mmCIF file of C-alpha atoms in Angstrom:
data_model
loop_
_atom_site.group_PDB
_atom_site.id
_atom_site.type_symbol
_atom_site.label_atom_id
_atom_site.label_comp_id
_atom_site.label_asym_id
_atom_site.label_seq_id
_atom_site.Cartn_x
_atom_site.Cartn_y
_atom_site.Cartn_z
ATOM 1 C CA MET A 1 0.000 0.000 0.000
ATOM 2 C CA LYS A 2 2.838 2.426 0.862
ATOM 3 C CA ARG A 3 4.510 1.687 -2.489
ATOM 4 C CA VAL A 4 1.273 2.435 -4.364
ATOM 5 C CA ARG A 5 0.849 5.682 -2.411
ATOM 6 C CA ALA A 6 4.381 6.782 -3.214
ATOM 7 C CA TRP A 7 3.874 6.113 -6.935
ATOM 8 C CA LEU A 8 0.581 7.993 -7.020
ATOM 9 C CA LEU A 9 1.991 10.966 -5.153
ATOM 10 C CA ALA A 10 5.055 11.152 -7.386
ATOM 11 C CA THR A 11 2.906 11.016 -10.532
ATOM 12 C CA LEU A 12 0.495 13.683 -9.304
ATOM 13 C CA ALA A 13 3.282 15.947 -8.106
ATOM 14 C CA TRP A 14 4.901 15.708 -11.536
ATOM 15 C CA SER A 15 1.655 16.677 -13.284
ATOM 16 C CA PHE A 16 1.235 19.760 -11.081
ATOM 17 C CA ALA A 17 4.857 20.908 -11.120
ATOM 18 C CA ALA A 18 5.268 24.225 -12.913
ATOM 19 C CA CYS A 19 9.035 24.042 -13.152
ATOM 20 C CA ALA A 20 11.887 21.825 -12.006
ATOM 21 C CA VAL A 21 13.884 22.824 -8.940
ATOM 22 C CA GLU A 22 17.589 22.049 -9.102
ATOM 23 C CA PRO A 23 19.082 20.517 -5.951
ATOM 24 C CA HIS A 24 21.811 22.540 -4.270
ATOM 25 C CA GLU A 25 24.589 21.801 -1.845
ATOM 26 C CA PRO A 26 24.435 23.323 1.648
ATOM 27 C CA VAL A 27 26.574 26.454 1.993
ATOM 28 C CA THR A 28 29.273 26.503 4.708
ATOM 29 C CA ARG A 29 30.526 29.961 5.714
ATOM 30 C CA VAL A 30 34.114 30.695 6.707
ATOM 31 C CA GLY A 31 34.769 29.812 10.313
ATOM 32 C CA GLU A 32 31.833 27.404 10.478
ATOM 33 C CA THR A 33 32.019 23.650 10.553
ATOM 34 C CA PRO A 34 29.391 21.570 8.820
ATOM 35 C CA THR A 35 27.028 19.863 11.182
ATOM 36 C CA ASP A 36 25.640 16.411 10.734
ATOM 37 C CA PRO A 37 21.993 15.714 11.477
ATOM 38 C CA VAL A 38 21.403 14.377 14.950
ATOM 39 C CA VAL A 39 20.858 10.668 14.855
ATOM 40 C CA GLY A 40 17.344 9.725 15.905
ATOM 41 C CA ALA A 41 16.024 13.318 15.694
ATOM 42 C CA THR A 42 13.041 12.529 13.487
ATOM 43 C CA GLN A 43 9.903 14.617 13.422
ATOM 44 C CA ALA A 44 6.654 12.838 14.267
ATOM 45 C CA PRO A 45 4.256 12.657 11.314
ATOM 46 C CA LEU A 46 1.263 14.966 11.238
ATOM 47 C CA VAL A 47 -1.841 12.753 11.212
ATOM 48 C CA ILE A 48 -4.888 14.335 9.522
ATOM 49 C CA GLU A 49 -8.389 12.844 9.530
ATOM 50 C CA PRO A 50 -10.310 13.732 6.326
ATOM 51 C CA THR A 51 -14.098 14.171 6.336
ATOM 52 C CA LEU A 52 -16.336 14.741 3.323
ATOM 53 C CA GLU A 53 -19.347 16.992 3.809
ATOM 54 C CA LEU A 54 -21.711 17.099 0.807
ATOM 55 C CA VAL A 55 -23.792 20.199 0.086
ATOM 56 C CA GLY A 56 -26.756 20.486 -2.285
ATOM 57 C CA LEU A 57 -28.206 16.964 -2.149
ATOM 58 C CA ALA A 58 -31.685 18.416 -1.580
ATOM 59 C CA ASP A 59 -31.294 20.877 -4.451
ATOM 60 C CA VAL A 60 -29.999 18.850 -7.403
ATOM 61 C CA TYR A 61 -33.247 19.070 -9.385
ATOM 62 C CA ASP A 62 -36.587 20.563 -8.309
ATOM 63 C CA ARG A 63 -38.439 17.275 -8.738
ATOM 64 C CA LEU A 64 -35.671 14.981 -7.452
ATOM 65 C CA VAL A 65 -35.494 13.584 -3.924
ATOM 66 C CA VAL A 66 -32.205 11.838 -3.084
ATOM 67 C CA THR A 67 -32.635 9.188 -0.401
ATOM 68 C CA ALA A 68 -29.265 7.390 -0.734
ATOM 69 C CA LEU A 69 -25.841 8.164 -2.177
ATOM 70 C CA GLU A 70 -22.707 6.044 -1.891
ATOM 71 C CA PHE A 71 -19.272 6.280 -3.478
ATOM 72 C CA ASP A 72 -15.600 5.480 -2.894
ATOM 73 C CA ALA A 73 -12.974 8.171 -3.326
ATOM 74 C CA GLU A 74 -9.290 8.915 -2.879
ATOM 75 C CA VAL A 75 -8.381 12.149 -1.085
ATOM 76 C CA TYR A 76 -4.899 13.485 -1.939
ATOM 77 C CA LEU A 77 -2.820 16.081 -0.103
ATOM 78 C CA LEU A 78 0.210 17.305 -2.082
ATOM 79 C CA ARG A 79 2.686 20.003 -1.155
ATOM 80 C CA ALA A 80 1.780 23.212 -2.975
ATOM 81 C CA ASP A 81 5.450 24.270 -2.874
ATOM 82 C CA GLU A 82 7.403 21.852 -5.074
ATOM 83 C CA SER A 83 10.639 22.947 -3.422
ATOM 84 C CA ALA A 84 9.463 21.232 -0.243
ATOM 85 C CA GLY A 85 9.781 17.845 -1.919
ATOM 86 C CA LEU A 86 7.166 15.183 -2.540
ATOM 87 C CA ASP A 87 5.618 15.424 0.893
ATOM 88 C CA GLY A 88 1.989 14.363 0.881
ATOM 89 C CA ASP A 89 -0.290 11.396 1.231
ATOM 90 C CA VAL A 90 -3.420 9.783 -0.158
ATOM 91 C CA VAL A 91 -6.163 7.897 1.687
ATOM 92 C CA ASN A 92 -9.287 6.008 0.665
ATOM 93 C CA VAL A 93 -12.606 7.439 1.831
ATOM 94 C CA ARG A 94 -16.024 5.783 1.658
ATOM 95 C CA TYR A 95 -18.990 8.157 1.746
ATOM 96 C CA LEU A 96 -22.503 6.960 2.601
ATOM 97 C CA PHE A 97 -25.717 8.988 2.780
ATOM 98 C CA ARG A 98 -28.983 7.214 3.541
ATOM 99 C CA ASP A 99 -32.324 8.490 4.881
ATOM 100 C CA GLY A 100 -30.911 11.830 5.972
ATOM 101 C CA TYR A 101 -27.757 10.518 7.707
ATOM 102 C CA ALA A 102 -24.222 10.805 6.287
ATOM 103 C CA SER A 103 -20.984 9.100 7.305
ATOM 104 C CA THR A 104 -17.373 9.016 6.147
ATOM 105 C CA ALA A 105 -15.297 5.865 6.644
ATOM 106 C CA ARG A 106 -11.528 5.508 6.160
ATOM 107 C CA PRO A 107 -10.716 1.814 5.609
ATOM 108 C CA ASP A 108 -6.942 2.413 5.380
ATOM 109 C CA GLY A 109 -6.557 4.979 8.137
ATOM 110 C CA ASP A 110 -5.841 8.728 8.040
ATOM 111 C CA LEU A 111 -3.490 10.997 6.123
ATOM 112 C CA SER A 112 0.108 11.133 7.335
ATOM 113 C CA LEU A 113 2.133 14.266 6.498
ATOM 114 C CA GLN A 114 5.752 15.122 7.203
ATOM 115 C CA GLY A 115 4.830 18.504 8.614
ATOM 116 C CA PRO A 116 2.649 21.615 8.352
ATOM 117 C CA GLY A 117 2.447 23.728 5.224
ATOM 118 C CA ARG A 118 0.262 24.550 2.250
ATOM 119 C CA TYR A 119 -1.188 21.548 0.433
ATOM 120 C CA ARG A 120 -3.213 20.889 -2.700
ATOM 121 C CA VAL A 121 -6.355 18.805 -2.199
ATOM 122 C CA LEU A 122 -7.612 16.432 -4.888
ATOM 123 C CA VAL A 123 -10.608 14.086 -4.852
ATOM 124 C CA ARG A 124 -10.938 11.102 -7.173
ATOM 125 C CA VAL A 125 -14.204 9.127 -7.182
ATOM 126 C CA HIS A 126 -13.622 5.624 -8.527
ATOM 127 C CA ALA A 127 -14.740 2.031 -8.219
ATOM 128 C CA SER A 128 -13.127 0.162 -5.346
ATOM 129 C CA GLU A 129 -13.309 -3.093 -7.340
ATOM 130 C CA PRO A 130 -12.445 -3.693 -11.021
ATOM 131 C CA GLU A 131 -16.032 -4.381 -12.083
ATOM 132 C CA GLY A 132 -17.746 -2.404 -9.335
ATOM 133 C CA ALA A 133 -19.618 0.891 -9.320
ATOM 134 C CA SER A 134 -17.916 4.181 -8.586
ATOM 135 C CA VAL A 135 -21.140 5.842 -7.416
ATOM 136 C CA SER A 136 -24.702 4.701 -6.727
ATOM 137 C CA LEU A 137 -27.748 6.901 -6.126
ATOM 138 C CA GLU A 138 -31.315 6.156 -5.062
ATOM 139 C CA GLY A 139 -34.329 8.400 -4.776
ATOM 140 C CA ALA A 140 -37.569 9.470 -6.426
ATOM 141 C CA TYR A 141 -38.216 11.705 -9.427
ATOM 142 C CA ARG A 142 -41.575 13.390 -10.053
ATOM 143 C CA ARG A 143 -42.472 13.582 -13.723
ATOM 144 C CA ILE A 144 -45.201 15.988 -14.869
ATOM 145 C CA LYS A 145 -47.980 14.424 -16.949
ATOM 146 C CA ASN A 146 -50.844 16.430 -18.490
ATOM 147 C CA VAL A 147 -54.211 14.688 -18.833
ATOM 148 C CA ALA A 148 -55.847 15.648 -22.153
ATOM 149 C CA LYS A 149 -59.458 16.782 -22.180
ATOM 150 C CA SER A 150 -60.184 14.220 -24.872
ATOM 151 C CA ASP A 151 -59.911 11.629 -22.122
ATOM 152 C CA GLU A 152 -63.066 12.945 -20.454
ATOM 153 C CA PRO A 153 -66.029 10.585 -20.627
ATOM 154 C CA THR A 154 -68.702 11.604 -23.144
ATOM 155 C CA PRO A 155 -72.361 10.566 -23.038
ATOM 156 C CA SER A 156 -73.059 7.311 -24.775
ATOM 157 C CA PRO A 157 -75.028 7.727 -28.025
ATOM 158 C CA ALA A 158 -77.283 4.939 -26.793
ATOM 159 C CA GLU A 159 -78.595 7.099 -23.946
ATOM 160 C CA PRO A 160 -82.192 8.227 -24.667
ATOM 161 C CA THR A 161 -82.724 11.892 -25.425
ATOM 162 C CA PRO A 162 -86.085 13.674 -25.335
ATOM 163 C CA SER A 163 -87.924 13.226 -28.619
ATOM 164 C CA PRO A 164 -89.038 16.489 -30.329
ATOM 165 C CA ALA A 165 -92.216 14.707 -31.377
ATOM 166 C CA GLU A 166 -93.497 14.379 -27.819
ATOM 167 C CA PRO A 167 -96.647 16.455 -27.271
ATOM 168 C CA THR A 168 -96.344 19.599 -25.315
ATOM 169 C CA PRO A 169 -98.537 20.076 -22.282
ATOM 170 C CA SER A 170 -102.055 21.293 -23.019
ATOM 171 C CA PRO A 171 -102.836 24.896 -22.049
ATOM 172 C CA ALA A 172 -105.732 23.562 -20.061
ATOM 173 C CA GLU A 173 -103.450 21.691 -17.715
ATOM 174 C CA PRO A 174 -102.723 23.576 -14.497
ATOM 175 C CA THR A 175 -99.273 24.988 -14.089
ATOM 176 C CA PRO A 176 -97.532 25.427 -10.778
ATOM 177 C CA SER A 177 -98.068 28.750 -9.067
ATOM 178 C CA PRO A 178 -94.986 31.032 -9.062
ATOM 179 C CA ALA A 179 -95.086 30.915 -5.294
ATOM 180 C CA GLU A 180 -94.905 27.144 -5.259
ATOM 181 C CA PRO A 181 -91.412 25.567 -5.369
ATOM 182 C CA THR A 182 -90.667 23.767 -8.572
ATOM 183 C CA PRO A 183 -89.760 20.124 -8.246
ATOM 184 C CA SER A 184 -86.032 19.368 -8.353
ATOM 185 C CA PRO A 185 -84.936 17.426 -11.425
ATOM 186 C CA ALA A 186 -84.047 13.843 -10.726
ATOM 187 C CA GLU A 187 -80.497 14.146 -12.073
ATOM 188 C CA PRO A 188 -78.961 17.660 -11.879
ATOM 189 C CA THR A 189 -76.535 18.436 -14.661
ATOM 190 C CA PRO A 190 -73.747 21.031 -14.449
ATOM 191 C CA SER A 191 -74.176 24.260 -16.322
ATOM 192 C CA PRO A 192 -72.205 24.333 -19.609
ATOM 193 C CA ALA A 193 -70.632 27.637 -18.543
ATOM 194 C CA THR A 194 -69.146 26.206 -15.339
ATOM 195 C CA PRO A 195 -66.585 23.359 -15.535
ATOM 196 C CA SER A 196 -67.107 20.576 -13.052
ATOM 197 C CA ALA A 197 -64.567 19.652 -10.406
ATOM 198 C CA ASP A 198 -63.761 16.531 -12.381
ATOM 199 C CA ASP A 199 -62.955 18.625 -15.455
ATOM 200 C CA ALA A 200 -60.594 20.862 -13.470
ATOM 201 C CA TYR A 201 -58.768 17.848 -12.057
ATOM 202 C CA LYS A 202 -58.276 16.265 -15.451
ATOM 203 C CA SER A 203 -57.050 19.418 -17.149
ATOM 204 C CA ALA A 204 -54.362 20.120 -14.487
ATOM 205 C CA PRO A 205 -50.841 18.607 -14.714
ATOM 206 C CA THR A 206 -50.234 15.592 -12.510
ATOM 207 C CA ALA A 207 -46.905 14.762 -10.822
ATOM 208 C CA VAL A 208 -46.107 11.060 -10.956
ATOM 209 C CA ALA A 209 -43.298 9.907 -8.645
ATOM 210 C CA GLU A 210 -40.945 7.268 -10.053
ATOM 211 C CA ALA A 211 -38.417 5.287 -8.040
ATOM 212 C CA LEU A 212 -34.848 6.038 -9.113
ATOM 213 C CA SER A 213 -31.778 3.802 -8.835
ATOM 214 C CA ILE A 214 -28.672 4.753 -10.830
ATOM 215 C CA THR A 215 -25.099 3.428 -10.759
ATOM 216 C CA SER A 216 -22.011 4.474 -12.676
ATOM 217 C CA SER A 217 -18.596 2.882 -13.104
ATOM 218 C CA ARG A 218 -16.844 6.023 -14.385
ATOM 219 C CA ALA A 219 -13.964 7.649 -12.530
ATOM 220 C CA PHE A 220 -14.371 11.355 -11.706
ATOM 221 C CA GLU A 221 -11.403 13.551 -10.796
ATOM 222 C CA PHE A 222 -11.658 16.935 -9.043
ATOM 223 C CA TYR A 223 -9.099 19.547 -8.033
ATOM 224 C CA ALA A 224 -10.535 21.013 -4.822
ATOM 225 C CA GLY A 225 -7.962 23.768 -4.234
ATOM 226 C CA GLU A 226 -5.326 24.519 -1.600
ATOM 227 C CA VAL A 227 -5.469 24.497 2.188
ATOM 228 C CA GLU A 228 -3.092 25.644 4.911
ATOM 229 C CA VAL A 229 -2.332 22.817 7.353
ATOM 230 C CA GLY A 230 -1.027 24.076 10.675
ATOM 231 C CA ALA A 231 1.079 22.212 13.184
ATOM 232 C CA GLU A 232 -1.953 21.785 15.454
ATOM 233 C CA ALA A 233 -4.296 20.573 12.698
ATOM 234 C CA ARG A 234 -5.877 17.158 13.146
ATOM 235 C CA HIS A 235 -8.880 17.284 10.807
ATOM 236 C CA LEU A 236 -9.430 18.166 7.152
ATOM 237 C CA TYR A 237 -13.008 19.146 6.316
ATOM 238 C CA VAL A 238 -13.818 18.948 2.611
ATOM 239 C CA SER A 239 -17.161 20.660 1.937
ATOM 240 C CA TRP A 240 -18.304 19.739 -1.573
ATOM 241 C CA ASP A 241 -21.242 21.247 -3.493
ATOM 242 C CA VAL A 242 -22.228 18.193 -5.551
ATOM 243 C CA ARG A 243 -25.057 19.778 -7.552
ATOM 244 C CA THR A 244 -23.012 20.306 -10.732
ATOM 245 C CA TRP A 245 -21.597 16.786 -10.604
ATOM 246 C CA LEU A 246 -24.905 15.015 -9.915
ATOM 247 C CA ARG A 247 -26.835 17.093 -12.449
ATOM 248 C CA ALA A 248 -24.404 16.005 -15.127
ATOM 249 C CA LEU A 249 -24.476 12.406 -13.905
ATOM 250 C CA LEU A 250 -28.300 12.197 -13.906
ATOM 251 C CA ALA A 251 -29.117 14.198 -17.033
ATOM 252 C CA GLN A 252 -29.092 11.235 -19.418
ATOM 253 C CA PRO A 253 -30.880 8.692 -17.155
ATOM 254 C CA LEU A 254 -33.641 11.240 -16.482
ATOM 255 C CA GLY A 255 -34.055 11.996 -20.172
ATOM 256 C CA LEU A 256 -32.955 15.622 -19.891
ATOM 257 C CA THR A 257 -31.259 17.468 -22.719
ATOM 258 C CA ALA A 258 -27.519 18.011 -22.802
ATOM 259 C CA ALA A 259 -28.117 21.733 -22.303
ATOM 260 C CA ASP A 260 -29.591 21.035 -18.855
ATOM 261 C CA ALA A 261 -26.391 19.550 -17.455
ATOM 262 C CA PRO A 262 -23.582 18.709 -19.877
ATOM 263 C CA LEU A 263 -20.951 16.319 -18.536
ATOM 264 C CA ARG A 264 -17.664 18.096 -19.024
ATOM 265 C CA ASP A 265 -14.955 16.092 -20.747
ATOM 266 C CA ASP A 266 -12.380 17.184 -18.175
ATOM 267 C CA MET A 267 -14.457 15.768 -15.302
ATOM 268 C CA SER A 268 -13.438 12.213 -16.129
ATOM 269 C CA SER A 269 -10.046 11.366 -17.570
ATOM 270 C CA PRO A 270 -7.745 8.327 -17.571
ATOM 271 C CA SER A 271 -4.783 10.652 -16.946
ATOM 272 C CA THR A 272 -3.863 12.434 -13.758
ATOM 273 C CA VAL A 273 -5.110 15.815 -14.976
ATOM 274 C CA PHE A 274 -7.842 16.739 -12.485
ATOM 275 C CA ALA A 275 -10.694 19.074 -13.410
ATOM 276 C CA ASP A 276 -10.424 22.525 -11.851
ATOM 277 C CA THR A 277 -13.535 22.590 -9.661
ATOM 278 C CA ARG A 278 -12.289 24.838 -6.861
ATOM 279 C CA ALA A 279 -15.510 26.861 -6.936
ATOM 280 C CA GLU A 280 -17.415 23.782 -5.751
ATOM 281 C CA PHE A 281 -15.225 23.051 -2.718
ATOM 282 C CA GLU A 282 -14.475 24.654 0.630
ATOM 283 C CA LEU A 283 -11.475 23.378 2.585
ATOM 284 C CA ILE A 284 -10.705 23.791 6.287
ATOM 285 C CA ALA A 285 -7.833 22.191 8.237
ATOM 286 C CA ARG A 286 -7.906 22.566 12.007
#
């Protein structure tokens, strides 16, 4: 595991290096004697516990309710100053959100740094197994369906209608006095000028909730920015606004157009070039 970490850190540091720094020999002034490092004087590593905090899960789409989200990721800390060497570390993080509760697990332990300083933070979401999923999401999506008025029931042509040939009442027959209440018709019918409650219901759009379960095996790489790690720091809080990422991830399964949430090409790459998504992250080390 340590060998894999060292290779990953060296590769990432090389991709972010702006220029090479030539090594130099220590300078010894006249009258001074070179000093050898004290044997056994090693600095204790700075152990940092990373925690992912996701923002925007309730605001991905207006009609989307996310009930579960799970993914595996690698969190990298690399020295921002290349002259400080290849100091840094990487750790696996497993994020789980279900029914309103979120947790971050670290199967391989915490980050171990040589000392305080300014570090770059990178997040890589990937499958923990060769054929596994990198991210899985569950929830419900409300689709809007309009009920056409043509679906309203019409009277059957077989129903009897009053015949125009029926005789009209004779003038000799007594008619009800205006003061007397007229008998109520057996079957009241709605006035043509006023739509019935049933008509209003059928003409309004109806939201139909559909269960949603989506998985992806793609790897997603994000450059979260830089953070100052002090000598007293023990925790790294990575606050991540995931709306842009999840909108792009869900656009095709939900049948949305590419204009709604295009998946940027630089968000997923087989190389070690991470997408610059600093605007979506907030980093705090304390």
